[in-house]
Coordinates of C-alpha atoms and ligand atoms in Angstrom, one line a residue:
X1 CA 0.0 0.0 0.0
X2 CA 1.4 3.3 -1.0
X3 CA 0.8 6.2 1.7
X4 CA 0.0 8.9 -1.5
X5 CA -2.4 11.6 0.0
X6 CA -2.8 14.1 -3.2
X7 CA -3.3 13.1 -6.8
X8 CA -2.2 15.3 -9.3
X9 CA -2.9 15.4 -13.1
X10 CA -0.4 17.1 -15.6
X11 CA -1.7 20.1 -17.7
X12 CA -2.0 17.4 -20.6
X13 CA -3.9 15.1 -18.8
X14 CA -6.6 18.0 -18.3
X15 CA -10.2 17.3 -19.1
X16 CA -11.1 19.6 -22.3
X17 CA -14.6 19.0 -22.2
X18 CA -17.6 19.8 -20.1
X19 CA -20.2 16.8 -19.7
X20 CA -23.7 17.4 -20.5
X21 CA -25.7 14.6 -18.2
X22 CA -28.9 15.7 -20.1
X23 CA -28.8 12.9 -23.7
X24 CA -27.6 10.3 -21.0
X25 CA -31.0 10.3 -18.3
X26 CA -33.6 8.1 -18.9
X27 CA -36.4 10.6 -19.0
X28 CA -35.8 14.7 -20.1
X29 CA -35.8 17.2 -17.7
X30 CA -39.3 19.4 -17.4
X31 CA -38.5 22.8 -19.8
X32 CA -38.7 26.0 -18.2
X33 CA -41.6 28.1 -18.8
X34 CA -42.8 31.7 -19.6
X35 CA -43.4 33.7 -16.2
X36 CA -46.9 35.1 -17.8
X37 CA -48.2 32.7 -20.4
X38 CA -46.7 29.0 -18.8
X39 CA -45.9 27.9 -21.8
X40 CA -42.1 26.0 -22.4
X41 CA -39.9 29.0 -23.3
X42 CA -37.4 29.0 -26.6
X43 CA -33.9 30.4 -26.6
X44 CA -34.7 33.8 -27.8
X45 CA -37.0 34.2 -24.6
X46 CA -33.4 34.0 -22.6
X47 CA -31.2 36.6 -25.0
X48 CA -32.1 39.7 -22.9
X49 CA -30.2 38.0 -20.0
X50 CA -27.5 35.7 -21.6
X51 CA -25.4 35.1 -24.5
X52 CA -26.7 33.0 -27.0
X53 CA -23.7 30.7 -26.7
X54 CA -24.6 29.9 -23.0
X55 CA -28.0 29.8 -24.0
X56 CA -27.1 26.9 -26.4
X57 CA -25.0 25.3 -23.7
X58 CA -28.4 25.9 -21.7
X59 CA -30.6 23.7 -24.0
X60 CA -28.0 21.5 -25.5
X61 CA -28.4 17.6 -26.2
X62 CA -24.8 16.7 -26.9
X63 CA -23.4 14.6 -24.6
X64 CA -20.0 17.4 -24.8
X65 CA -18.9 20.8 -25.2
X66 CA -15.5 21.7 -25.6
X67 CA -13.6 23.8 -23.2
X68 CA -12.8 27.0 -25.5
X69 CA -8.9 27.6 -25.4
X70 CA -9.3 31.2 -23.4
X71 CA -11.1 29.1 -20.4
X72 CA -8.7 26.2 -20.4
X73 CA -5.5 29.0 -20.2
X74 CA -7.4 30.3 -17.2
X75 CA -8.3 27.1 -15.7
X76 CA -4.6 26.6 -15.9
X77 CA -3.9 29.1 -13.1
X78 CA -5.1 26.6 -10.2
X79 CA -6.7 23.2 -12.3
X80 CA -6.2 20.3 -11.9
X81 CA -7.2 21.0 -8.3
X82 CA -5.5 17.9 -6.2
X83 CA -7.9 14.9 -5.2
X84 CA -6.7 14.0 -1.4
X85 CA -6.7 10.7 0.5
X86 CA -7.8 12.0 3.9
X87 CA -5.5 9.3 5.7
X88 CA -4.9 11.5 8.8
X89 CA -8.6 12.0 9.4
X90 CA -9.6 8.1 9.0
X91 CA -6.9 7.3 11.0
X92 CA -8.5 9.8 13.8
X93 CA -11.7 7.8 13.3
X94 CA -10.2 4.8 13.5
X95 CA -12.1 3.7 10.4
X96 CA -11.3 0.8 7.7
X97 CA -13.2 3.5 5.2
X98 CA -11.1 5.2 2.4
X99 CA -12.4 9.2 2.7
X100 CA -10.9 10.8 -0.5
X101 CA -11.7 14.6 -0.9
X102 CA -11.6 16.9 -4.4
X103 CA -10.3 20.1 -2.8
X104 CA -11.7 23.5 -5.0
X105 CA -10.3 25.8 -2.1
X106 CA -7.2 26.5 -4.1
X107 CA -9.1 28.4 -7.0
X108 CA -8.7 32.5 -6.9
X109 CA -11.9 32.7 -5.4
X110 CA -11.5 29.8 -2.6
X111 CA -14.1 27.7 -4.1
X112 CA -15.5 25.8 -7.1
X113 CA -17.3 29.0 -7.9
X114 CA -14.7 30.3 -10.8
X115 CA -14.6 26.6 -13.0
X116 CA -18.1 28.7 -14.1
X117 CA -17.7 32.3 -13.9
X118 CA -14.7 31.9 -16.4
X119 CA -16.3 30.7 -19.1
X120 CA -19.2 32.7 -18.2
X121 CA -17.4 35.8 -18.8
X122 CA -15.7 34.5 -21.8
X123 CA -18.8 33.9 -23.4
X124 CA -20.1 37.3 -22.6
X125 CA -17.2 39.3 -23.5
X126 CA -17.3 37.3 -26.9
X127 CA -21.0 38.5 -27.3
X128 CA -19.8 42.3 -27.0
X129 CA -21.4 42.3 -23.5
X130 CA -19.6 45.4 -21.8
X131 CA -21.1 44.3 -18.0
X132 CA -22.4 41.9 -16.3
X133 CA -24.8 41.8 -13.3
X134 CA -25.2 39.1 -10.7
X135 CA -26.4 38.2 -7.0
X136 CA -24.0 36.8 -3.8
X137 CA -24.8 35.8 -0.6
X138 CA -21.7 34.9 1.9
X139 CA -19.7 36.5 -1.4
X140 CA -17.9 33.4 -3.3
X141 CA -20.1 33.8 -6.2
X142 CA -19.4 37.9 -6.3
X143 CA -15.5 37.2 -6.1
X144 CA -15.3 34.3 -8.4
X145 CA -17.2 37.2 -11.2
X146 CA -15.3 39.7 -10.3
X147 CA -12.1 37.8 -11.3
X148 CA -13.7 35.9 -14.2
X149 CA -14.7 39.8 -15.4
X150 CA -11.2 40.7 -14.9
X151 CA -9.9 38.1 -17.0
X152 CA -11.7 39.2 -19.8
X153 CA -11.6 43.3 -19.9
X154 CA -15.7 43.5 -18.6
X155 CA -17.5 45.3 -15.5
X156 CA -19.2 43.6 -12.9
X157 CA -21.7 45.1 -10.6
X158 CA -22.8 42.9 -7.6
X159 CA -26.0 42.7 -5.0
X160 CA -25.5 41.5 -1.9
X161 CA -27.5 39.9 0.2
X162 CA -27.4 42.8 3.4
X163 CA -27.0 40.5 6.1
X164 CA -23.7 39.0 4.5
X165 CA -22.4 42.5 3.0
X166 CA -22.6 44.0 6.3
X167 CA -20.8 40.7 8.4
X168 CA -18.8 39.9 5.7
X169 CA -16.5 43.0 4.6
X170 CA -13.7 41.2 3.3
X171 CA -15.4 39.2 1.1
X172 CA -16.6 42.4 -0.2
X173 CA -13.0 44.0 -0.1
X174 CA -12.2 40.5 -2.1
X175 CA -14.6 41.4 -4.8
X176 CA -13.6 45.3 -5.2
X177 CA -9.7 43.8 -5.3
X178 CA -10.7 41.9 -8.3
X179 CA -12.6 44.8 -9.8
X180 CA -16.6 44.6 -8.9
X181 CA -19.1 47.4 -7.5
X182 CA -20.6 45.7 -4.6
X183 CA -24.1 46.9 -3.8
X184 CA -26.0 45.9 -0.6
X185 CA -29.8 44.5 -1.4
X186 CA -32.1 45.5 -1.4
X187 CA -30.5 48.6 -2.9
X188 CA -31.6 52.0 -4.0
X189 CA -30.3 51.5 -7.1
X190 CA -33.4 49.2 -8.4
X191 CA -37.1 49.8 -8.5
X192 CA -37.7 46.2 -6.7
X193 CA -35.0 47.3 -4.2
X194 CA -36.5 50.9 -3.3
X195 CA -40.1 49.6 -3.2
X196 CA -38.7 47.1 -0.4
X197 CA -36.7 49.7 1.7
X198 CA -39.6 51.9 1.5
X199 CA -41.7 49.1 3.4
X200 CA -38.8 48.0 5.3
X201 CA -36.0 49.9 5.7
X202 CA -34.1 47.0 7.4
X203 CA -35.0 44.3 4.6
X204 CA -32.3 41.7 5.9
X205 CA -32.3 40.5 2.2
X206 CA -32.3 36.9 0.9
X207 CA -30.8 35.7 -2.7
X208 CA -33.9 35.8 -4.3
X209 CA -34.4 39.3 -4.0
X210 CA -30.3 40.1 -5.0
X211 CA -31.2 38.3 -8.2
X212 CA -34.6 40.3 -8.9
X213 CA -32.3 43.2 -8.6
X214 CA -29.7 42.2 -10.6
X215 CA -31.7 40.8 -14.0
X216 CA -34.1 43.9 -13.2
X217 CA -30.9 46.1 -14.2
X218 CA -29.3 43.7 -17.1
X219 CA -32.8 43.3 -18.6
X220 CA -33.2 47.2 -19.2
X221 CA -29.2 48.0 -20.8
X222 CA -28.1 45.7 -24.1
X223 CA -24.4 45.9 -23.2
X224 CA -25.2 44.3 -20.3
X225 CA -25.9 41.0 -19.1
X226 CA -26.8 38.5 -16.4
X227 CA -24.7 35.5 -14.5
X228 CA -26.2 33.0 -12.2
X229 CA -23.7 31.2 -9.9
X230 CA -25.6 28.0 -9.7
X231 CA -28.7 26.2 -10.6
X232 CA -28.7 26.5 -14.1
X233 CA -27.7 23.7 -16.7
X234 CA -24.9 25.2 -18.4
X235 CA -23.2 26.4 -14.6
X236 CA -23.8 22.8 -13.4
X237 CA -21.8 21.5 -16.9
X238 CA -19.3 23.5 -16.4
X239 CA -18.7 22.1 -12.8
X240 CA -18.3 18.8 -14.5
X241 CA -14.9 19.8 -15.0
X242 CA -14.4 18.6 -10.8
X243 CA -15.6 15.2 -11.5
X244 CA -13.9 14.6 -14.5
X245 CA -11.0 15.4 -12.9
X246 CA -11.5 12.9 -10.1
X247 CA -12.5 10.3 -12.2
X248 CA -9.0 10.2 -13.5
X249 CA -7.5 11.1 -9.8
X250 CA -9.3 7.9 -8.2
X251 CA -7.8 5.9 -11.1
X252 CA -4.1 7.0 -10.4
X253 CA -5.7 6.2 -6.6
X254 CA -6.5 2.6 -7.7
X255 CA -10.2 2.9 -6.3
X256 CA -13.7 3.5 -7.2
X257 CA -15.9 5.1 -4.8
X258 CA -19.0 3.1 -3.3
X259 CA -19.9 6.5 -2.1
X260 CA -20.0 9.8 -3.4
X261 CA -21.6 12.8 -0.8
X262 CA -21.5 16.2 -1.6
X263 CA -23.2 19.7 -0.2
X264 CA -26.1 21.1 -2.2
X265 CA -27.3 24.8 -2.0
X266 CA -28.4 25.5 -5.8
X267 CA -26.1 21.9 -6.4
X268 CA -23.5 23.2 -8.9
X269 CA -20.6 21.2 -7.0
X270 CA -22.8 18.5 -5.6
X271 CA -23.3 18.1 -10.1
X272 CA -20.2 19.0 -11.0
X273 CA -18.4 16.0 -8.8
X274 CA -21.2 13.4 -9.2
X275 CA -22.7 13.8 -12.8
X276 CA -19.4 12.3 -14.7
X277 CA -19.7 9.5 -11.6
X278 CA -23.6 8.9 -13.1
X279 CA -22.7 8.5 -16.6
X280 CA -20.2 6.1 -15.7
X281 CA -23.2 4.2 -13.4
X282 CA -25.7 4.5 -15.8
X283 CA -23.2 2.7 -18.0
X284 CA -22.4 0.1 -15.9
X285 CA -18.7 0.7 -15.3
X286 CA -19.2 1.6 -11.8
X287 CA -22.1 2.0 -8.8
X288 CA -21.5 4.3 -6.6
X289 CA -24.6 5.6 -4.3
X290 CA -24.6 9.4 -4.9
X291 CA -26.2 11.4 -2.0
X292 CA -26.6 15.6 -1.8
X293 CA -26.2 16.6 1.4
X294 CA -28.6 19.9 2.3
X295 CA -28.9 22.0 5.8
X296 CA -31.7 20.8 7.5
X297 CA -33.1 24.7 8.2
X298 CA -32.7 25.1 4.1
X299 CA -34.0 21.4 2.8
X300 CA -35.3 22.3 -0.8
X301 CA -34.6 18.3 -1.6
X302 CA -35.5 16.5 1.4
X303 CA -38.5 18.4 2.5
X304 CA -39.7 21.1 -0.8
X305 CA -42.3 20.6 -2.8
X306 CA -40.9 19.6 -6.6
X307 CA -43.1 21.5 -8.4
X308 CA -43.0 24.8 -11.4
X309 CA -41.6 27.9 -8.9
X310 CA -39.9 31.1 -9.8
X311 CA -36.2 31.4 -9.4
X312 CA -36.3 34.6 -7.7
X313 CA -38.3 36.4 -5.2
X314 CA -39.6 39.6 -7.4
X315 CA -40.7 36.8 -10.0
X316 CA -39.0 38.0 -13.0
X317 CA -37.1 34.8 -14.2
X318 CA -38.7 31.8 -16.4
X319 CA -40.9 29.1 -14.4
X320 CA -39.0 25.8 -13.2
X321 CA -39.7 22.7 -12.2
X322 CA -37.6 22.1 -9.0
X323 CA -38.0 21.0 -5.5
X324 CA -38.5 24.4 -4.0
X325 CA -39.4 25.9 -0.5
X326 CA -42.0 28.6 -1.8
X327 CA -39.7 31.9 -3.8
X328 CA -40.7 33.9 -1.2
X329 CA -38.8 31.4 1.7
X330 CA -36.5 34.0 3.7
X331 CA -33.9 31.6 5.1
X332 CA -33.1 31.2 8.9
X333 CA -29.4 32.9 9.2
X334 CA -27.4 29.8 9.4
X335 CA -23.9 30.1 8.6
X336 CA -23.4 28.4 5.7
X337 CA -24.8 31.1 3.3
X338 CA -24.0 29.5 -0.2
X339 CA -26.5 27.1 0.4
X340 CA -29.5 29.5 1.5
X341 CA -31.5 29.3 -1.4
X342 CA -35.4 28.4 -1.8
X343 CA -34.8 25.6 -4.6
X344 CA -32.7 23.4 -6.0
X345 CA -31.4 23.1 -9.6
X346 CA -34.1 21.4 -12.0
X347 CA -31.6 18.8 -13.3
X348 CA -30.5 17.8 -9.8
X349 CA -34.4 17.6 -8.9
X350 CA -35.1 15.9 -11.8
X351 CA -32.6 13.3 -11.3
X352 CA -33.6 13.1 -8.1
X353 CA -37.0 12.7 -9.0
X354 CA -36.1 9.6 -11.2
X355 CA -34.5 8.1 -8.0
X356 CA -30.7 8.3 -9.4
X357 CA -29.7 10.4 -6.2
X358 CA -30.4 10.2 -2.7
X359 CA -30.9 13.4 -0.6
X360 CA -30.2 13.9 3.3
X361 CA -30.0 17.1 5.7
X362 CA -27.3 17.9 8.7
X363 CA -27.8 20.5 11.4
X364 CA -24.9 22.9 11.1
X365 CA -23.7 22.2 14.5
X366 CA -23.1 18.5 13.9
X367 CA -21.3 20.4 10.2
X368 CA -19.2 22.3 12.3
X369 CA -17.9 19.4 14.2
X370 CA -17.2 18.0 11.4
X371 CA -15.1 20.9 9.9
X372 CA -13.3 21.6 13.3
X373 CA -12.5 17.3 13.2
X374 CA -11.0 17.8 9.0
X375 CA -9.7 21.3 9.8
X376 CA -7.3 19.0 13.1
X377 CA -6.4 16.3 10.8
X378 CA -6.1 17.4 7.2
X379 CA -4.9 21.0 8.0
X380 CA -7.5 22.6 5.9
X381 CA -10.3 24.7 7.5
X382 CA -13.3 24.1 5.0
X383 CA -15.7 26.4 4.5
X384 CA -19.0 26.2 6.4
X385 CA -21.2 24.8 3.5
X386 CA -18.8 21.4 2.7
X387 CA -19.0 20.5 5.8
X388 CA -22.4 19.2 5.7
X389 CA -20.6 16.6 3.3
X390 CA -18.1 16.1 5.7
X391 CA -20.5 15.2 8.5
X392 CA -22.4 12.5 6.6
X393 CA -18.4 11.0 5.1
X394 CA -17.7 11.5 8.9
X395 CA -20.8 9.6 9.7
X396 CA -20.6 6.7 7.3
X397 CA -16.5 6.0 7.9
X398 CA -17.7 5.7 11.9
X399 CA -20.3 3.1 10.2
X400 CA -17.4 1.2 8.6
X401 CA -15.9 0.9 12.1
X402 CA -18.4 -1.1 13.3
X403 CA -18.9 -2.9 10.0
X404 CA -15.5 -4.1 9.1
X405 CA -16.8 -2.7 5.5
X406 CA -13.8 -1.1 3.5
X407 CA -16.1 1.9 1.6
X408 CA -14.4 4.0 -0.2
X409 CA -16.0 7.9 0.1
X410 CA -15.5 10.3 -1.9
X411 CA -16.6 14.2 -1.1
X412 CA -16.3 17.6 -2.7
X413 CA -14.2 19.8 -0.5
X414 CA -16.0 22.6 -2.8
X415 CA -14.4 25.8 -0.5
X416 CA -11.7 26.9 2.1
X417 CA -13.2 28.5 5.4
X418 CA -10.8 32.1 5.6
X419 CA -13.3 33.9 5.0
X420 CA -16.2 32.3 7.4
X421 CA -14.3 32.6 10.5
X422 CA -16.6 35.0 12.0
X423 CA -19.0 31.2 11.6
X424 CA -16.2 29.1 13.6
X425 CA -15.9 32.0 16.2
X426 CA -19.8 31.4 16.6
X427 CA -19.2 27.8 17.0
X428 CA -16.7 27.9 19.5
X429 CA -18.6 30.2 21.6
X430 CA -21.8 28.2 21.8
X431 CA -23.9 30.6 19.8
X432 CA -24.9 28.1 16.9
X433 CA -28.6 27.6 17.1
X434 CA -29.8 24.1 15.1
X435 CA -32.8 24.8 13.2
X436 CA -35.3 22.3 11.7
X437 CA -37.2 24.0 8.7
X438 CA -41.4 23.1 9.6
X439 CA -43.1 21.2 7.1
X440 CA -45.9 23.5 8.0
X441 CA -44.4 26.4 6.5
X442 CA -43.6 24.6 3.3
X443 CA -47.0 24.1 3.1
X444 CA -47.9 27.9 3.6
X445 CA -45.9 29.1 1.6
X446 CA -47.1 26.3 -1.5
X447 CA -50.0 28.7 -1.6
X448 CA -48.3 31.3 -3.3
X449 CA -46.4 29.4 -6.2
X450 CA -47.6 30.6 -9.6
X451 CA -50.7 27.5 -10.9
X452 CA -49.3 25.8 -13.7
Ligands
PLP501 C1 -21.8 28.8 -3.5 C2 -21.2 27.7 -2.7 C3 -22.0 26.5 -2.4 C4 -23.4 26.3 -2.8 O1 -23.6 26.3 -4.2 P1 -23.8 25.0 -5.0 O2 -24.3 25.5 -6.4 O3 -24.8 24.1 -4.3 O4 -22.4 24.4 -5.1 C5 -21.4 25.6 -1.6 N1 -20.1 25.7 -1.2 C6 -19.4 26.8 -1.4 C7 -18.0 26.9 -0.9 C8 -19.9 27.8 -2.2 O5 -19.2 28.9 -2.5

């Protein structure tokens, strides 16, 4: 047995295509559909916010897009990110498991956020687009834009959910290093955002009001467009790039994983690590179980409704079909912020929905645990939202312990913590408060989805 703890790949032995799941499911995904007359919406219905290149990527049925040259030369500055054995922190459980982990921290951003904000802006600044607009919460999104946008000669302008922008500020000095305008929302820059502040001055925000504000000002200017961080088809394909990666890492590894557990918020790195996995299972060549791990105060899988919801909170973006908390769901104040969001992304629900996933929740002070136990044995603070993963890998290595069972795990270590300490500080201080979302307000807030 080799003692290896970080697989590398050479800049040849870089994936140069993205994987579209979509031609490889048994059943197509729901379409999206027109906000006022529900019927499935065309590409030309999505040019006001997005390139028609992404658009394409959006709708596309081939099985792979190639990585344009521009995105692979930026890729280059931190991909391949290393896939680590996690020996130190198996040995701590005492656990026959394998834990391997695909560690994203090391991107400019600190997280898996840039492997689609790159070609993003690429795209955009292709198109002519002179700026574009987008939403953050705890801030990874905003700073993996703000770079992408710097790469490529264009503006970005950036809402903010309020809570974060005022307990974050270096995040927000993070995005104004890389260039962006960071705007607290609601703002008093947008109609959606004064007609908020006028009835509530101290509107905490959430992310679906940040992203009414931000397509409210790229829909009104031609030069300028709009980015989503997550959800969408072509962001989850471009996080393909993780688990493409890792397919060739385990190999070098010598191991297949029985399991493969990842964090979902809007599921970008929960797909982008597990959908190269599924084609490989839905082909037969290997069978891992695949499970999204969600907050339990935020559980869009394990407790939403999958039905045709909005995106955003003002209701400005196409109808999808999702498992969804109601757009108008203000999320308790938990620490992990990137995964505060009312739905999930309609291919992960979808798949879901087909029974190809499994879906579980994790209070965030069993998650922090788990990050303060990885942060002592690997030497890497993770930030607050892959932790949830880590608890459940945590969970199922202590399982092998009593089993005898030699499972191989595999999780995405999607972000670094530096900037969430302000979280840990909470932690350590006993001020984490659990928080199980109520099935009862799922169902109150079911009465004010859009009847499709
Ligand atoms: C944004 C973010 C998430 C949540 O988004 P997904 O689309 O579900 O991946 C999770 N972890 C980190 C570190 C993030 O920055």
């Amino acid at each position: 047995m080799s003692d290896t703890v970080r697989y590398t790949l050479s800049d040849e032995e870089m994936p140069t295509a993205w994987y579209n799941i979509v031609p490889d499911l048994p059943a197509p995904p729901p379409p999206p559909l027109h906000p006022g007359t529900h019927e499935p919406i065309g590409p030309d219905d999505l040019a006001p916010l997005f390139p028609m290149d992404l658009i394409m990527q959006e709708v596309s049925q081939d099985q792979y897009v190639d990585i344009p040259g521009e995105v692979l030369d930026v890729y280059r500055l931190w991909r391949a990110t290393p896939l680590h054995r996690a020996r130190r922190l198996e040995k701590a459980l005492g656990t026959p498991a394998k834990i391997y982990y695909k560690y994203e921290g090391v991107s400019p951003a600190g997280s898996h956020k840039p492997n689609t904000a790159v070609p993003q802006a690429y795209y955009n600044a292709k198109a002519g687009v002179k700026k574009l607009t987008t939403e953050t919460g705890a801030g990874q999104w905003g700073t993996a834009l703000s770079f992408a946008c710097a790469q490529f000669g264009i503006e970005c302008e950036i809402w903010q959910v309020r809570a974060s922008y005022d307990q974050k500020p270096y995040r927000r000095a993070m995005m104004e290093a890389f260039g962006g305008t960071v705007h607290p929302s609601p703002s008093d820059v947008t109609n959606y955002g004064r007609q908020l502040l006028a009835e509530n001055p101290d509107n905490p925000g959430s992310l679906g009001i940040a992203i009414t504000e931000a397509v409210e000002v790229a829909a009104q200017d031609p030069n300028i467009r709009y980015a989503l961080g997550s959800v969408l088809n072509h962001v989850l394909m471009h996080q393909t790039v993780i688990g493409e990666e890792a397919i060739l890492q385990m190999a070098k590894a010598g191991d297949t994983p029985d399991l493969i557990v990842g964090c979902t918020g809007g599921g970008s790195n929960f797909a982008g690590l597990a959908f190269p996995f599924l084609r490989e299972k839905l082909a037969g060549r290997m069978n891992p179980i695949i499970r999204a791990v969600e907050p339990a105060s935020c559980p869009s899988l394990t407790k939403g409704v999958y039905t045709y919801d909005f995106g955003d909170t003002g209701g400005m973006t196409p109808l999808v079909k999702m498992h969804t908390l109601g757009h108008d769901f203000i999320p308790d104040p938990i620490h992990a912020g990137g995964l505060r969001y009312h739905g999930m992304a309609p291919l992960i629900s979808h798949i879901y929905d087909l029974g190809l996933i499994e879906a579980s929740s994790k209070p965030q002070s069993e998650c922090f645990a788990a990050g303060v136990q990885f942060a002592r044995t690997e030497g890497i603070v993770p930030a607050p939202e892959p932790t949830h993963a880590l608890a459940v890998a945590i969970e199922e290595a202590l399982a092998c312990k009593e089993s005898g069972e030699e499972k191989v795990i595999l999780t995405a270590l999607c972000g670094h913590g530096m900037l969430d300490m302000a979280a840990y500080t909470a932690y350590f201080e006993g001020q984490l408060e659990d928080y199980d979302y109520p099935e009862a307000k799922v169902a109150e807030a079911m009465a004010n989805i859009p009847q499709v």
